[in-house]
Amino acid sequence: MKIHYKISHRSGWVALFLAVLTGILGSGCRKLVEVDQPQGTVTTSDAFSTNELAGAVIAGLYSQLMSNSGSLVFSNGGITLYGGLTADEFLSTQGTADELNYPFQVSKIQATNGVTESVMWKPAYKLIYNCNMAIQTLSANESGSVDAKSRTQFIAEAKFIRAFTYFYLINLFGDVPLVLTPDLYQNKSMARTSQALVYAQIEKDLLDAQSVLPTANTISANASRIRASKWAATALLARVYLYEKKWQQAQDQSTAIIGSGAFSLVNNLPDVFNQKSPEAILQFRQDSTVTPFNGVWDEQNIAPLYSWDDLTQGAGAFYLLDVGLYQSLAPYATPKYYFTPQLAAAFENGDARFTNWVRATPTPSIAPYTGITYYYPYKYTLGFFSTGKSPTQYYMVMRLAEQYLIRAEAKAQLGDLSGAAADLKPLRIRAKLGDVPVTTQDAMLSAVAHERQVELFAEWGHRLFDLKRTGKASAVLGAITTKQPWDPNQLLYPLPPNDIVNNPAMTQNPGYTN
Amino acid sequence: MYKIYTKKRCVPKSHVSKLFLIMRLTFAILLIALMQVSAAGLAQKITISKTNASLKSVLKDLHRQSNLDFLYTDELLQHARSVDINVKGEELKSVLDHLFKDQPLTYTIEDRTVVIKEKNYLQRLKDDIKDLVSSPQLVTGNVTDAHNEPLNGATVLIKRTHKGVNTDVHGTYVLVTAEPNDTLLVSYIGYKTAVIPVDKHIIINVKLFETTSPLDEVVIQAYGQTTARANTGNISHVSAADIEKQPVMDPILALQGRVPGLNIQRQSAYEGAPAMVEIRGRNSINTSFTSDPLYIIDGVPQSSINIMADPNRKAVQNIPGTNSVYSLGLDQTSMTLSGGQNPLFSLNPTDIESIDVLKDADATAIYGSRGANGVIIITTKKGVAGADQVHVGIDQGIQKVTRFWDMLNTQQYIAMRKEAFANDKITPTATNAADILLGDNSRYTDWQKYAYGNTGTWTRLQMALSGGNQQATYRISGGYNSSKGITILSGQNLRASVESNLSVHSKNQKFNLSFTTNYSYTLLSQVAMPSVATQAPNAPNLFDAGGHLNFAAYKTMGISYPANDIINPYSGKTNYLTTNVNLNYNIVKGLTFRVNLGYNTSTNNQEKINYLASVDPTAANRQGSANYGTSNNLNWLVEPQLEYNRLIDKGSLDVLFGGTDQYNMSRALLTNGGGYKSDALIHSITNAATVRSTDAYGQYRYLGFFGRINYTWDNKYIINLNGRRDGSSRFGPANRFGNFGSVGLAWLATEEKWLRNALPKVISFVKLRGSYGITGSDAVSDYAYLSQWGNASPVYGDYNGTPVLISQILDNQDFHWQVNKKLEGALDLAFFNDRLSLEAAYYRNRCDNQLINYPLSEITGFTSVVANSGAAVQNSGWEFQANAQIIKGKSFSWSSNFNISFNNNKLLSYPNIQFAPQYYLTHFKVGASLDDQYLFHYEGIDPQTGHYVFTDYNHDGKVQSNESVSPGTGTDDKYYVISTKPKYQGGMNQQFTYKSFSLTAFFSFVKQMGLSAFSSNAGSFNYNISLEQYQNRWTTPGQTNATVAKLTTNYVAPQGTIGDNSFSSSSGAYVDASYIRLQTLALQYALPKEWAAKLKMTNLAINANAQNIFVITPYKGLDPEIRNYPSMPVTRTITLGLSANF
């Protein structure tokens, strides 16, 4: 008996010890190694756990498009600038001293030029990762606490932004890897996908978005035109069909918008880019009260600090007579980038768009100056660094005028020349210009192309993309003296060399060496 | 996992029973205390007759007849046998003897009471073993130390058979197989083995005395103790005696040069400054991992998470001229001027009993995933049983900079600047040469002495009470240590600490509780001074006549005021608490259950006010600002353990199993208040016009299950197996757990008779040992496996008033431990009865599965992700140690020790290094060391132009740097390799005692290269240079003996090439920075006992201690250790003190 008692006594201790250990290492073992969630950040499962948090992720997509932590990105002015330089819109006043950007102007970009990476490639794919994460997580979150309506809308917005981003990626870089999930292992060695397949995915995303997004996005107050709506998806779809030469579909989509009655052309040209402009289909909200700066880069990048007229108060001619005096003002009045002679000459006489949307800084005709006039875009009028004030203008992403131009072109392609002319008419009336004569299809297409050049100048690289998609790029740009010797490979930007190094499946665009 | 442990629990029952049957005998002994038999006799006559009667009824009869009381319990009599008795008129004594003859009980007669009790254990034992052993001699007794404290677990062996037993908690042993002429060997860790002939004795009590052989000194190992003789791993032991003699506030500095393989580089000379600590070289290629070992203070890991409150800064800092980093420690806001605060600064060195440095796999594998960089175990002093003692120590001293460098005086400076202008063909004007044209050229200030010429003070007060008895021991100590450093204008660096230890044993010695608390408060006061040290010698006073900052005078010389911060001191206050409870329960002899509970917390509060008075009164938008930083760190730990040891056959087996559950939390908060318009209101953040706060937070949880099996066969062969299964919160759910382990072997060759006889007598000890094992590192940042959303860094604007969430990192669920495979082989030798001992160890550590930021194609959305790389890093090297007691006389003795270590670091492999992140690509090469710096090769000075000439390695006509390719390839000309890590380092200690005098001298030495203090261009505005540079400058075409390029006011290299200002990244700027430093000199004189006795003291001693007496070095600069001139140099501290015991 006694012996038996002792055994149980001792084995009791051993059992207790083993119980403690198994307690730690057994059932609770995995749990015990877990720590609280990080405090400065939320995990993915939390980020999509409520309407509010998931909404913050979607708001983050727009913030990346517009603010991008205060630096230039393709979607807040990057494409306008570099697209304009690569095409025949802008020249740099600094010339070769503008080391990073000058190569775009003369079409001598090197793969090691970091601009295409930092402004376009990297932020675009970061944005796509965020979209993919949102689409995947919200789609899987069937019974989550994000309500069905918001979830549907958030997914659609993410799809729209993904399509929007891929649209610019393929137009800038050609074939690009079509990343559709956040999966690291799948993505890290992905090869480039043909543009046709990327376009197919863009169409699919846009059709999905179009089918569920409301006509006015009222997810938050005053948001109707600063977040993706059914019309934004339709407008981009119209543009995508146009680029794909699907004329009928392009016409249908643009008709849907024009015929909707939701939008109207703004007759007073200086008001076109105002916030809540009736012409706006999608704008990004700029907010000068938010840090870091969350505003239109077109002004910072291109316009001078003060306009010549404001600075000289009407005494401009006086300053042009004295080089010394001019020098004292020039740094404040000279734009960083100015119109190429081709763009300045493209406007017809009396085009109201030239008088309203273009400003000029003259130079003296005395050496070292040449008397050249620096024209620069003045679509955005708020001035440089208009911080602290609530801005009256938002960054225009898509507007009704483009839809008229899309339909005009689609109609011209389909043979409806008078229909095309009719669609150009409202824009020309607004510009105080007469009708376009209806003659041949080629003439009509040229007329549409011309109208696009002077209506959509300094907006989102339209000119470059138009030249490229219509096959006229080499003919037009190849004729420019400063771009000699002309290399058509320059029409596609180089991929970041690091990406080619880090991903063996990736190839560089032709004409570039790492 | 679940399965494994369930299985383990279900050991077949038959095995259990067998095990316990074998132990039955000893267990019985444990339960009974030793007693004496009382043999009093009484004369009552008894008559009684009964058959088969219960003992109880007979006792009742006896009570009636004898009138004596009988004391017993019914329970006691339960097992009594029934008795037959038939006596007439017999004496009570013989009746009782008859009654109890075959009972398991016995009796004593005390006064008029007969006390019935269980039979004395010796008698019962004899009864019990009668059948077990045929003709044994039983030997039993106690083993105690010199103070008669029982020694639990001492080994008692029979020399003839090499078999024996361990003592129990009372120090009691029982040997049943001894023969009358046997000899016993009684040994215990840290004590001299006693050799005792049995000589027919049955009870042999043994007293053991502490060892004098260094081979048998106790060293602390993971979860236990061992000795150099018995150890299979590599552990270096630094004892209190060595630490106390050094007047340093930071215990880590007391280790410099004392441990082979341990490289300590303090990052500045400020008190409390962090140090880079590297054991056997750098293992990680990831330049954000520190090489810090795992610190265990009284069983509690001192971990902190490297977070940073300021998102623009990093919690770890690069060490200039290396690829190594160090942690800012408790300063997770990056506010200190010393570049961080060492957490160990909070420990009082005089409270430390020992510091043990664990290096190889055998010693560290039981720490599993945290042991890759080695382990440093710090053990504080505990009370010892004996008379109560009061110790008081007082030390007071001064601090001074050891040397200054000759700088140009005003005349030389003006001449130097004029020459620079002449060389540049620039006419000095009031705008470009204000320092020589607008200043008061009759002024001369030695700014170096102005900055560092002060004398600091150093104070140490220490008081400790200790004592206790068998049941309880205690030690309470209070310490105060302060240093008013050479740059401190107000305040001081101080530490006030209280350490207490209480250890309680239960009466039966089976239960033991030890409770240790260490609390300290530290204050660091710092002022930034370096920018003044190099300014022009004619520069105006820093303060004007009114005692205000002299902005006006500096303005006239066109110099921006260099010392605004001189009135903006920094203060950092730290509260630190470590508590540790250790519970021991001896279940049965040899089997102990133990729980170690630890709690450690530190709070660091920092303040730096930038007073309005420190801002130029004429500056636009003049305002003051205040910065407040708080860093918190908390650790807790629970470690249950079960240890079993016993002797099996000729061997001794020790088995340990345990678990670890550890939690760590770190938090940092930085608050900046700005826009103060008055210094009167500046001390409250409430008055700030703008307030900006940033914070960071991290948690870490760690779980482990470990085991160790140590078997020593016949004191000759030792095998030590360690195993550990670890879980860490830093890895994704599927990769949290990993297995680590090691095997260590040792052969005590001199224990072999044949070898013993073959070896000459002078060789007293030969041991070969080796180990191999795997440890890991989880030093990756927390939460790196988790995809996260936030908006902290960088900040994105809100969109339409909606706050935004942006993905922050790319998660990788699949990374796991960095693995360090450690191999070691060592030879230990001792001569002349262990008076000279030598140890030589070779190690090779290979670290692979390196955790790095793996570069990614940006199409993944990110540029990198944390992942394991196939790159492998190898550290290999030799370590040598020698200890000698050269003279051991009655009045004079001389002992000496020496160590030296060599480490060779090598990047063994790096698959596809061409695709590596740019930093790795441009700093590391396969086959080369991680510590290598790639530099331009300096050829000399062009005698014609006076410019530095560098080798055009690729012969492309240009010497240039390309920071995007592997060094020395493509257009890059940086091919020359220099490492600033020590080639070898070590230390030498000499200790002399003569009667009551003792003298200790400790030298440390390092062989290394370092960046010259004078590598910047000479001749620029308001920048004074050393006389050395000035005298060796190039002056005239054709001059060939110049070592400094021609003076220039502002050298600009031709575009696309490098020029004179790249000298500091060339081989020419790296010089021999080796040194031998007399690091510690300590003299002690113990006053004669009689004198002390008159003062009612047991002893009284006078000490003079000094740190950094002199340094022998070819290095030109203030100090070869803190090289980044002109930051604060290392000072010399000399103290004088008294130490008394009551």
Tab-separated table of N, CA, C and O in Angstrom, chain B residues 1083-1111:
chain	number	residue	atom	x	y	z
B	1083	LEU	N	45.388	48.756	-7.340
B	1083	LEU	CA	46.284	48.513	-6.217
B	1083	LEU	C	45.445	48.485	-4.957
B	1083	LEU	O	44.592	49.346	-4.745
B	1084	GLN	N	45.681	47.451	-4.142
B	1084	GLN	CA	44.915	47.378	-2.908
B	1084	GLN	C	45.841	47.082	-1.739
B	1084	GLN	O	46.783	46.313	-1.860
B	1085	TYR	N	45.547	47.743	-0.640
B	1085	TYR	CA	46.295	47.467	0.579
B	1085	TYR	C	45.308	47.187	1.698
B	1085	TYR	O	44.453	48.017	2.010
B	1086	ALA	N	45.394	46.001	2.250
B	1086	ALA	CA	44.491	45.652	3.346
B	1086	ALA	C	45.189	46.014	4.646
B	1086	ALA	O	46.308	45.565	4.913
B	1087	LEU	N	44.557	46.847	5.463
B	1087	LEU	CA	45.169	47.259	6.720
B	1087	LEU	C	45.258	46.070	7.671
B	1087	LEU	O	44.440	45.154	7.590
B	1088	PRO	N	46.240	46.096	8.553
B	1088	PRO	CA	46.384	44.966	9.491
B	1088	PRO	C	45.082	44.733	10.249
B	1088	PRO	O	44.377	45.679	10.588
B	1089	LYS	N	44.828	43.457	10.477
B	1089	LYS	CA	43.568	43.049	11.115
B	1089	LYS	C	43.351	43.766	12.437
B	1089	LYS	O	42.228	44.115	12.799
B	1090	GLU	N	44.466	43.977	13.185
B	1090	GLU	CA	44.305	44.561	14.519
B	1090	GLU	C	43.752	45.981	14.393
B	1090	GLU	O	42.923	46.421	15.180
B	1091	TRP	N	44.274	46.689	13.378
B	1091	TRP	CA	43.791	48.062	13.183
B	1091	TRP	C	42.311	48.049	12.877
B	1091	TRP	O	41.525	48.811	13.423
B	1092	ALA	N	41.965	47.119	11.971
B	1092	ALA	CA	40.562	47.024	11.590
B	1092	ALA	C	39.710	46.652	12.793
B	1092	ALA	O	38.633	47.198	13.007
B	1093	ALA	N	40.253	45.767	13.592
B	1093	ALA	CA	39.492	45.302	14.763
B	1093	ALA	C	39.207	46.457	15.709
B	1093	ALA	O	38.142	46.534	16.316
B	1094	LYS	N	40.186	47.350	15.843
B	1094	LYS	CA	39.974	48.504	16.707
B	1094	LYS	C	38.798	49.345	16.220
B	1094	LYS	O	38.093	49.968	17.002
B	1095	LEU	N	38.639	49.360	14.919
B	1095	LEU	CA	37.517	50.104	14.342
B	1095	LEU	C	36.273	49.231	14.251
B	1095	LEU	O	35.316	49.572	13.571
B	1096	LYS	N	36.328	48.072	14.907
B	1096	LYS	CA	35.229	47.116	14.890
B	1096	LYS	C	34.920	46.628	13.471
B	1096	LYS	O	33.785	46.434	13.079
B	1097	MET	N	35.969	46.489	12.696
B	1097	MET	CA	35.794	45.987	11.336
B	1097	MET	C	36.493	44.651	11.235
B	1097	MET	O	37.454	44.402	11.952
B	1098	THR	N	36.008	43.812	10.340
B	1098	THR	CA	36.719	42.565	10.123
B	1098	THR	C	37.866	42.785	9.156
B	1098	THR	O	38.881	42.141	9.233
B	1099	ASN	N	37.677	43.658	8.217
B	1099	ASN	CA	38.822	44.095	7.444
B	1099	ASN	C	38.574	45.453	6.812
B	1099	ASN	O	37.440	45.891	6.631
B	1100	LEU	N	39.676	46.099	6.498
B	1100	LEU	CA	39.616	47.439	5.938
B	1100	LEU	C	40.709	47.526	4.886
B	1100	LEU	O	41.846	47.119	5.137
B	1101	ALA	N	40.348	47.996	3.706
B	1101	ALA	CA	41.352	48.057	2.645
B	1101	ALA	C	41.279	49.395	1.931
B	1101	ALA	O	40.221	50.023	1.863
B	1102	ILE	N	42.422	49.789	1.432
B	1102	ILE	CA	42.500	51.021	0.639
B	1102	ILE	C	42.773	50.585	-0.801
B	1102	ILE	O	43.636	49.738	-1.044
B	1103	ASN	N	42.001	51.123	-1.762
B	1103	ASN	CA	42.282	50.766	-3.161
B	1103	ASN	C	42.535	52.006	-3.991
B	1103	ASN	O	41.939	53.051	-3.769
B	1104	ALA	N	43.377	51.806	-4.968
B	1104	ALA	CA	43.538	52.825	-6.017
B	1104	ALA	C	43.296	52.087	-7.323
B	1104	ALA	O	43.986	51.120	-7.630
B	1105	ASN	N	42.280	52.505	-8.052
B	1105	ASN	CA	41.959	51.841	-9.316
B	1105	ASN	C	42.062	52.839	-10.453
B	1105	ASN	O	41.737	54.015	-10.281
B	1106	ALA	N	42.445	52.361	-11.588
B	1106	ALA	CA	42.526	53.277	-12.728
B	1106	ALA	C	42.146	52.543	-13.991
B	1106	ALA	O	42.451	51.365	-14.162
B	1107	GLN	N	41.449	53.233	-14.854
B	1107	GLN	CA	41.022	52.672	-16.129
B	1107	GLN	C	41.671	53.491	-17.231
B	1107	GLN	O	41.698	54.720	-17.143
B	1108	ASN	N	42.187	52.803	-18.231
B	1108	ASN	CA	42.775	53.484	-19.387
B	1108	ASN	C	43.959	54.365	-18.982
B	1108	ASN	O	43.937	55.580	-19.164
B	1109	ILE	N	44.979	53.742	-18.441
B	1109	ILE	CA	46.159	54.491	-17.984
B	1109	ILE	C	46.920	55.062	-19.160
B	1109	ILE	O	47.246	56.235	-19.206
B	1110	PHE	N	47.225	54.193	-20.101
B	1110	PHE	CA	47.893	54.693	-21.298
B	1110	PHE	C	47.589	53.758	-22.448
B	1110	PHE	O	47.106	52.632	-22.261
B	1111	VAL	N	47.866	54.265	-23.620
B	1111	VAL	CA	47.639	53.444	-24.791
B	1111	VAL	C	48.850	53.584	-25.699
B	1111	VAL	O	49.386	54.681	-25.869
